[in-house]
């Protein structure tokens, strides 16, 4: 359906909710692509949680590594994060990681859209990453994987 301004929208069943607008698509000024996005899951014991997520996803973890004072594992589209509250609480308000194919284009587009870099560039066992705060206040971690990690997970 379209409105009088030519914008598309989806209308749920009558009396079942609000109308969701889908604006005209924005044209990105970069060729940067999002390759994968993880949902963070904070767990108390990685060894206990990992078999549950591996069973849910139907395959073993793609990655398992330490980061600062936390222990992480990537299983399907989940990123399990384990550690003492004082070590992991600072990551609870961050979305991602969002894996991108290149960071330069991401940073240019993010700046164009009003985002600011709050940390980075940083490096870990998986690659190079930044934390950005979008104009709407959402904090997102963006990562460009190392070639080895990218090949092992994405092929």
N, CA, C and O of each residue as an XYZ file, in Angstrom:
620
protein
N       0.842     -1.164      0.000
C       0.000      0.000      0.000
C       0.891      1.231      0.000
O       2.018      1.179      0.492
N       0.402      2.334     -0.544
C       1.151      3.584     -0.519
C       0.242      4.690     -0.013
O      -0.980      4.621     -0.149
N       0.863      5.722      0.581
C       0.082      6.853      1.042
C       0.118      7.961      0.004
O       0.636      7.758     -1.094
N      -0.424      9.133      0.328
C      -0.521     10.231     -0.631
C       0.836     10.781     -1.048
O       0.947     11.447     -2.077
N       1.883     10.503     -0.246
C       3.226     10.977     -0.583
C       4.026      9.911     -1.319
O       5.201     10.125     -1.618
N       3.422      8.778     -1.613
C       4.104      7.724     -2.343
C       4.955      6.815     -1.484
O       5.695      5.989     -2.017
N       4.869      6.945     -0.138
C       5.637      6.077      0.734
C       4.864      4.791      0.977
O       3.641      4.801      1.114
N       5.602      3.678      1.030
C       4.983      2.388      1.288
C       4.741      2.216      2.777
O       5.449      2.791      3.604
N       3.750      1.431      3.104
C       3.521      1.084      4.495
C       2.806     -0.247      4.590
O       2.204     -0.734      3.633
N       2.896     -0.815      5.782
C       2.218     -2.068      6.056
C       1.137     -1.774      7.080
O       1.404     -1.141      8.102
N      -0.063     -2.221      6.820
C      -1.144     -2.018      7.769
C      -1.506     -3.375      8.370
O      -1.935     -4.279      7.653
N      -1.334     -3.520      9.697
C      -1.723     -4.778     10.333
C      -3.235     -4.984     10.246
O      -3.970     -4.115      9.776
N      -3.676     -6.134     10.700
C      -5.100     -6.422     10.709
C      -5.840     -5.316     11.465
O      -5.281     -4.745     12.401
N      -7.074     -5.002     11.089
C      -7.837     -3.947     11.761
C      -7.857     -4.149     13.271
O      -8.009     -5.265     13.767
N      -7.698     -3.030     13.990
C      -7.747     -3.011     15.457
C      -6.684     -3.882     16.115
O      -6.864     -4.318     17.252
N      -5.574     -4.142     15.414
C      -4.542     -5.025     15.962
C      -3.196     -4.324     16.132
O      -2.198     -4.977     16.436
N      -3.154     -3.012     15.941
C      -1.870     -2.350     16.147
C      -1.706     -1.137     15.279
O      -2.616     -0.742     14.550
N      -0.538     -0.550     15.365
C      -0.226      0.675     14.638
C       0.204      0.379     13.210
O       0.576     -0.746     12.876
N       0.146      1.407     12.378
C       0.630      1.301     11.014
C       2.144      1.490     11.038
O       2.640      2.442     11.642
N       2.871      0.606     10.394
C       4.326      0.717     10.310
C       4.682      1.302      8.947
O       4.300      0.743      7.919
N       5.401      2.410      8.924
C       5.803      3.041      7.673
C       7.148      2.498      7.222
O       8.045      2.249      8.028
N       7.261      2.326      5.949
C       8.535      1.965      5.343
C       8.869      3.103      4.412
O       8.271      3.238      3.344
N       9.825      3.927      4.812
C      10.165      5.108      4.033
C      10.801      4.745      2.710
O      11.128      3.588      2.449
N      10.968      5.755      1.885
C      11.658      5.551      0.615
C      13.083      5.119      0.912
O      13.707      5.660      1.825
N      13.611      4.168      0.173
C      14.942      3.661      0.497
C      16.007      4.745      0.347
O      16.000      5.528     -0.603
N      16.925      4.762      1.322
C      18.037      5.695      1.265
C      19.100      5.111      0.340
O      19.268      3.894      0.258
N      19.800      5.974     -0.339
C      20.890      5.532     -1.203
C      22.175      5.680     -0.406
O      22.556      6.787     -0.025
N      22.834      4.569     -0.158
C      24.071      4.596      0.608
C      25.181      5.195     -0.226
O      25.234      5.002     -1.440
N      26.076      5.930      0.436
C      27.182      6.568     -0.276
C      28.435      5.688     -0.239
O      29.539      6.178     -0.475
N      28.275      4.418      0.051
C      29.411      3.524      0.150
C      29.006      2.139     -0.353
O      27.822      1.827     -0.489
N      29.995      1.341     -0.617
C      29.712     -0.031     -1.029
C      29.890     -0.994      0.138
O      29.847     -2.209     -0.056
N      30.090     -0.474      1.347
C      30.239     -1.299      2.536
C      29.019     -2.204      2.682
O      27.883     -1.778      2.476
N      29.281     -3.475      3.047
C      28.188     -4.426      3.232
C      28.244     -5.021      4.631
O      29.321     -5.256      5.181
N      27.073     -5.259      5.193
C      26.978     -6.001      6.451
C      26.974     -7.477      6.086
O      26.149     -7.930      5.292
N      27.904     -8.224      6.674
C      28.057     -9.642      6.360
C      27.339    -10.555      7.354
O      26.877    -11.636      6.990
N      27.249    -10.115      8.603
C      26.647    -10.945      9.652
C      26.367    -10.067     10.856
O      27.100     -9.115     11.125
N      25.324    -10.383     11.568
C      24.994     -9.675     12.802
C      24.729    -10.708     13.885
O      24.026    -11.694     13.664
N      25.298    -10.470     15.049
C      25.127    -11.376     16.176
C      24.181    -10.773     17.208
O      24.144     -9.558     17.404
N      23.425    -11.635     17.857
C      22.641    -11.267     19.029
C      23.473    -11.637     20.247
O      23.899    -12.783     20.392
N      23.706    -10.657     21.128
C      24.476    -10.928     22.336
C      23.622    -11.676     23.340
O      22.457    -11.340     23.551
N      24.203    -12.684     23.954
C      23.538    -13.421     25.026
C      24.527    -13.511     26.181
O      25.580    -14.139     26.065
N      24.180    -12.881     27.284
C      25.050    -12.890     28.450
C      24.726    -14.117     29.290
O      23.585    -14.311     29.709
N      25.734    -14.939     29.531
C      25.553    -16.179     30.269
C      26.502    -16.182     31.465
O      27.525    -15.498     31.457
N      26.155    -16.955     32.488
C      27.013    -16.997     33.665
C      28.135    -18.010     33.534
O      29.208    -17.827     34.107
N      27.895    -19.082     32.782
C      28.880    -20.150     32.642
C      28.917    -20.579     31.175
O      27.991    -21.235     30.699
N      29.966    -20.217     30.467
C      30.057    -20.511     29.047
C      30.088    -22.017     28.782
O      29.485    -22.488     27.817
N      30.782    -22.768     29.625
C      30.851    -24.218     29.419
C      29.472    -24.868     29.549
O      29.180    -25.838     28.850
N      28.636    -24.353     30.421
C      27.287    -24.902     30.586
C      26.353    -24.430     29.477
O      25.506    -25.196     29.017
N      26.496    -23.186     29.044
C      25.585    -22.613     28.042
C      25.897    -23.081     26.625
O      24.986    -23.261     25.816
N      27.155    -23.275     26.327
C      27.557    -23.577     24.953
C      26.854    -24.798     24.361
O      26.382    -24.707     23.228
N      26.755    -25.932     25.052
C      26.056    -27.083     24.463
C      24.584    -26.790     24.149
O      24.045    -27.316     23.175
N      23.942    -25.966     24.954
C      22.537    -25.611     24.709
C      22.410    -24.854     23.395
O      21.552    -25.176     22.573
N      23.258    -23.850     23.192
C      23.188    -23.053     21.963
C      23.644    -23.843     20.749
O      23.103    -23.672     19.657
N      24.630    -24.703     20.930
C      25.055    -25.551     19.815
C      23.916    -26.477     19.384
O      23.729    -26.728     18.194
N      23.173    -26.973     20.342
C      22.028    -27.836     20.016
C      20.930    -27.033     19.334
O      20.334    -27.501     18.364
N      20.653    -25.813     19.835
C      19.639    -24.956     19.216
C      19.988    -24.630     17.767
O      19.134    -24.690     16.883
N      21.247    -24.286     17.538
C      21.704    -23.879     16.211
C      21.934    -25.093     15.312
O      21.791    -25.005     14.092
N      22.288    -26.219     15.916
C      22.517    -27.433     15.135
C      23.929    -27.583     14.629
O      24.182    -28.338     13.689
N      24.862    -26.861     15.253
C      26.263    -27.004     14.863
C      27.149    -26.485     15.981
O      26.685    -25.750     16.852
N      28.425    -26.863     15.961
C      29.336    -26.389     17.011
C      29.656    -24.905     16.858
O      29.408    -24.299     15.816
N      30.203    -24.350     17.909
C      30.595    -22.939     17.904
C      31.593    -22.670     16.789
O      32.495    -23.468     16.532
N      31.412    -21.522     16.128
C      32.363    -21.090     15.098
C      33.638    -20.544     15.722
O      34.734    -20.725     15.191
N      33.479    -19.879     16.849
C      34.599    -19.223     17.521
C      34.453    -19.376     19.026
O      33.344    -19.446     19.556
N      35.583    -19.425     19.695
C      35.603    -19.323     21.153
C      36.914    -18.649     21.503
O      37.983    -19.102     21.094
N      36.829    -17.557     22.267
C      38.035    -16.797     22.560
C      37.821    -15.918     23.779
O      36.691    -15.658     24.193
N      38.924    -15.471     24.339
C      38.886    -14.530     25.441
C      38.986    -13.115     24.920
O      39.665    -12.850     23.928
N      38.308    -12.213     25.592
C      38.395    -10.784     25.262
C      38.382    -10.014     26.570
O      37.440    -10.100     27.357
N      39.451     -9.260     26.783
C      39.643     -8.581     28.056
C      39.473     -9.614     29.160
O      40.220    -10.592     29.198
N      38.513     -9.424     30.061
C      38.322    -10.381     31.154
C      37.055    -11.214     30.975
O      36.507    -11.747     31.940
N      36.600    -11.319     29.737
C      35.408    -12.109     29.422
C      35.793    -13.267     28.523
O      36.875    -13.295     27.937
N      34.879    -14.226     28.429
C      35.054    -15.348     27.524
C      33.870    -15.351     26.573
O      32.724    -15.235     27.009
N      34.136    -15.484     25.260
C      33.094    -15.391     24.249
C      33.073    -16.629     23.371
O      34.082    -17.311     23.192
N      31.887    -16.899     22.828
C      31.741    -17.956     21.838
C      30.672    -17.517     20.845
O      29.630    -16.990     21.233
N      30.941    -17.739     19.565
C      29.982    -17.436     18.503
C      29.390    -18.749     18.018
O      30.105    -19.649     17.578
N      28.067    -18.838     18.107
C      27.343    -20.040     17.679
C      26.202    -19.571     16.797
O      25.270    -18.923     17.275
N      26.268    -19.893     15.513
C      25.239    -19.404     14.603
C      25.204    -17.886     14.638
O      26.206    -17.233     14.347
N      24.062    -17.325     14.992
C      23.925    -15.866     15.084
C      23.903    -15.367     16.521
O      23.484    -14.239     16.781
N      24.352    -16.201     17.456
C      24.464    -15.804     18.858
C      25.921    -15.548     19.204
O      26.811    -16.265     18.748
N      26.161    -14.522     20.013
C      27.473    -14.298     20.607
C      27.282    -14.431     22.104
O      26.700    -13.557     22.747
N      27.781    -15.543     22.663
C      27.676    -15.785     24.093
C      28.807    -15.051     24.787
O      29.961    -15.131     24.365
N      28.474    -14.334     25.854
C      29.461    -13.563     26.601
C      29.358    -13.973     28.059
O      28.297    -13.852     28.673
N      30.465    -14.459     28.614
C      30.497    -14.900     30.008
C      31.598    -14.168     30.741
O      32.658    -13.884     30.183
N      31.336    -13.872     31.981
C      32.320    -13.221     32.829
C      31.644    -12.643     34.043
O      30.418    -12.634     34.147
N      32.452    -12.163     34.956
C      31.920    -11.521     36.159
C      31.157    -10.260     35.756
O      31.541     -9.584     34.802
N      30.084     -9.939     36.473
C      29.297     -8.745     36.113
C      30.148     -7.488     35.923
O      29.912     -6.713     34.996
N      31.120     -7.287     36.783
C      31.950     -6.086     36.656
C      32.790     -6.081     35.382
O      33.276     -5.030     34.962
N      32.961     -7.246     34.768
C      33.741     -7.349     33.535
C      32.890     -7.292     32.273
O      33.397     -6.916     31.216
N      31.615     -7.654     32.350
C      30.784     -7.706     31.145
C      29.656     -6.669     31.121
O      29.082     -6.418     30.061
N      29.331     -6.071     32.255
C      28.208     -5.126     32.285
C      28.382     -3.955     31.334
O      27.392     -3.434     30.820
N      29.610     -3.529     31.088
C      29.839     -2.392     30.191
C      29.459     -2.705     28.741
O      29.353     -1.787     27.928
N      29.253     -3.981     28.403
C      28.877     -4.363     27.042
C      27.376     -4.597     26.876
O      26.910     -4.829     25.760
N      26.628     -4.539     27.949
C      25.207     -4.871     27.896
C      24.379     -3.885     27.086
O      23.332     -4.259     26.555
N      24.815     -2.652     26.978
C      24.012     -1.672     26.231
C      24.482     -1.499     24.792
O      24.161     -0.503     24.143
N      25.247     -2.475     24.295
C      25.762     -2.404     22.931
C      25.131     -3.486     22.066
O      25.006     -4.636     22.488
N      24.738     -3.116     20.864
C      24.173     -4.040     19.881
C      25.320     -4.636     19.071
O      26.328     -3.978     18.814
N      25.148     -5.881     18.680
C      26.131     -6.487     17.801
C      26.973     -7.517     18.511
O      26.625     -8.002     19.587
N      28.064     -7.835     17.901
C      28.747     -7.146     16.821
C      28.072     -7.319     15.460
O      27.448     -8.337     15.157
N      28.231     -6.286     14.674
C      27.801     -6.280     13.283
C      29.085     -6.410     12.465
O      29.972     -5.559     12.543
N      29.170     -7.467     11.695
C      30.376     -7.740     10.912
C      30.216     -7.081      9.549
O      29.230     -7.315      8.850
N      31.191     -6.258      9.175
C      31.163     -5.556      7.887
C      32.375     -5.961      7.070
O      33.370     -6.455      7.600
N      32.268     -5.740      5.751
C      33.379     -6.134      4.890
C      34.494     -5.104      4.855
O      35.623     -5.428      4.488
N      34.195     -3.866      5.233
C      35.255     -2.850      5.312
C      34.818     -1.734      6.242
O      33.632     -1.423      6.348
N      35.797     -1.134      6.916
C      35.489     -0.141      7.948
C      35.492      1.297      7.439
O      34.770      2.135      7.979
N      36.274      1.598      6.429
C      36.380      2.969      5.961
C      35.024      3.478      5.454
O      34.592      4.573      5.812
N      34.373      2.686      4.634
C      33.057      3.053      4.130
C      32.024      3.137      5.237
O      31.158      4.012      5.231
N      32.123      2.212      6.196
C      31.223      2.247      7.349
C      31.372      3.565      8.091
O      30.377      4.220      8.403
N      32.603      3.957      8.374
C      32.837      5.184      9.139
C      32.339      6.407      8.386
O      31.778      7.320      8.991
N      32.536      6.436      7.082
C      32.058      7.570      6.281
C      30.536      7.639      6.299
O      29.964      8.710      6.501
N      29.882      6.506      6.090
C      28.421      6.475      6.091
C      27.875      6.793      7.476
O      26.910      7.547      7.602
N      28.474      6.235      8.503
C      28.018      6.485      9.868
C      28.122      7.968     10.213
O      27.207      8.526     10.819
N      29.224      8.610      9.834
C      29.379     10.037     10.089
C      28.319     10.840      9.339
O      27.753     11.789      9.880
N      28.059     10.460      8.109
C      27.025     11.116      7.300
C      25.656     11.012      7.972
O      24.824     11.912      7.851
N      25.434      9.910      8.679
C      24.154      9.671      9.338
C      24.123     10.160     10.783
O      23.148      9.929     11.498
N      25.190     10.837     11.216
C      25.204     11.443     12.546
C      25.754     10.583     13.658
O      25.615     10.942     14.828
N      26.380      9.455     13.339
C      26.973      8.597     14.365
C      28.335      9.145     14.766
O      28.993      9.845     13.996
N      28.742      8.812     15.983
C      30.069      9.209     16.453
C      30.809      7.973     16.942
O      30.211      7.049     17.493
N      32.108      7.972     16.733
C      32.957      6.885     17.211
C      33.167      7.092     18.705
O      33.609      8.157     19.135
N      32.849      6.072     19.494
C      33.075      6.156     20.933
C      34.305      5.364     21.358
O      34.837      5.587     22.446
N      34.767      4.433     20.504
C      35.997      3.694     20.771
C      36.479      3.060     19.469
O      35.682      2.616     18.643
N      37.787      3.030     19.308
C      38.354      2.360     18.153
C      39.226      3.296     17.336
O      39.189      4.516     17.497
N      40.003      2.699     16.466
C      40.011      1.278     16.131
C      40.680      0.453     17.231
O      41.682      0.859     17.819
N      40.100     -0.702     17.485
C      40.621     -1.657     18.449
C      40.835     -2.980     17.718
O      40.257     -3.205     16.655
N      41.652     -3.842     18.279
C      41.874     -5.148     17.656
C      41.643     -6.247     18.673
O      41.832     -6.060     19.875
N      41.233     -7.393     18.165
C      41.064     -8.585     18.985
C      41.491     -9.775     18.142
O      42.013     -9.612     17.039
N      41.269    -10.962     18.664
C      41.602    -12.185     17.921
C      40.804    -12.304     16.629
O      41.208    -13.032     15.723
N      39.663    -11.592     16.528
C      38.806    -11.735     15.352
C      39.049    -10.674     14.290
O      38.690    -10.879     13.130
N      39.646     -9.550     14.654
C      39.879     -8.503     13.665
C      39.921     -7.119     14.281
O      40.346     -6.945     15.423
N      39.474     -6.136     13.510
C      39.482     -4.731     13.918
C      38.044     -4.284     14.137
O      37.149     -4.650     13.375
N      37.826     -3.490     15.186
C      36.459     -3.092     15.478
C      36.386     -1.680     16.041
O      37.365     -1.129     16.544
N      35.189     -1.120     15.937
C      34.848      0.197     16.462
C      33.541      0.087     17.232
O      32.713     -0.783     16.964
N      33.373      0.984     18.190
C      32.079      1.195     18.819
C      31.579      2.550     18.348
O      32.305      3.542     18.413
N      30.347      2.593     17.876
C      29.741      3.838     17.400
C      28.430      4.077     18.141
O      27.698      3.138     18.454
N      28.149      5.341     18.414
C      26.843      5.725     18.953
C      26.097      6.404     17.830
O      26.504      7.463     17.350
N      25.007      5.796     17.413
C      24.189      6.364     16.343
C      23.460      7.598     16.850
O      23.345      7.813     18.057
N      22.974      8.400     15.926
C      22.290      9.644     16.279
C      21.087      9.397     17.183
O      20.702     10.280     17.949
N      20.491      8.214     17.106
C      19.340      7.895     17.953
C      19.744      7.390     19.334
O      18.886      7.052     20.149
N      21.060      7.336     19.601
C      21.556      6.924     20.907
C      21.926      5.460     21.021
O      22.453      5.048     22.055
N      21.672      4.659     19.999
C      21.995      3.234     20.044
C      23.501      3.048     19.875
O      24.112      3.649     18.992
N      24.091      2.213     20.727
C      25.510      1.887     20.653
C      25.675      0.577     19.892
O      25.027     -0.420     20.212
N      26.540      0.581     18.889
C      26.731     -0.595     18.046
C      28.218     -0.888     17.912
O      29.032      0.017     17.731
N      28.556     -2.173     18.005
C      29.921     -2.619     17.744
C      29.986     -3.110     16.307
O      29.198     -3.964     15.900
N      30.933     -2.565     15.534
C      31.155     -2.978     14.146
C      32.533     -3.608     14.052
O      33.505     -3.076     14.588
N      32.617     -4.747     13.369
C      33.862     -5.507     13.270
C      34.155     -5.828     11.814
O      33.265     -6.209     11.054
N      35.419     -5.668     11.438
C      35.907     -6.231     10.173
C      36.776     -7.410     10.578
O      37.840     -7.243     11.173
N      36.300     -8.612     10.243
C      37.028     -9.806     10.609
C      38.366     -9.894      9.881
O      38.525     -9.350      8.789
N      39.313    -10.576     10.490
C      40.560    -10.895      9.809
C      40.227    -11.846      8.662
O      39.210    -12.537      8.713
N      41.065    -11.891      7.632
C      40.786    -12.782      6.499
C      40.588    -14.248      6.910
O      39.735    -14.932      6.344
N      41.360    -14.736      7.881
C      41.235    -16.130      8.319
C      39.886    -16.391      8.963
O      39.239    -17.393      8.660
N      39.455    -15.502      9.847
C      38.158    -15.668     10.519
C      37.032    -15.582      9.514
O      36.107    -16.394      9.534
N      37.109    -14.587      8.625
C      36.071    -14.431      7.599
C      35.935    -15.694      6.756
O      34.826    -16.172      6.519
N      37.059    -16.229      6.309
C      37.035    -17.437      5.470
C      36.489    -18.638      6.237
O      35.742    -19.442      5.679
N      36.857    -18.766      7.519
C      36.414    -19.938      8.268
C      34.925    -19.898      8.587
O      34.301    -20.952      8.714
N      34.344    -18.717      8.718
C      32.926    -18.625      9.074
C      32.034    -18.419      7.847
O      30.976    -19.039      7.738
N      32.448    -17.567      6.945
C      31.604    -17.242      5.797
C      31.972    -18.016      4.529
O      31.223    -18.030      3.552
N      33.131    -18.653      4.568
C      33.556    -19.415      3.396
C      34.320    -18.613      2.388
O      34.731    -19.147      1.358
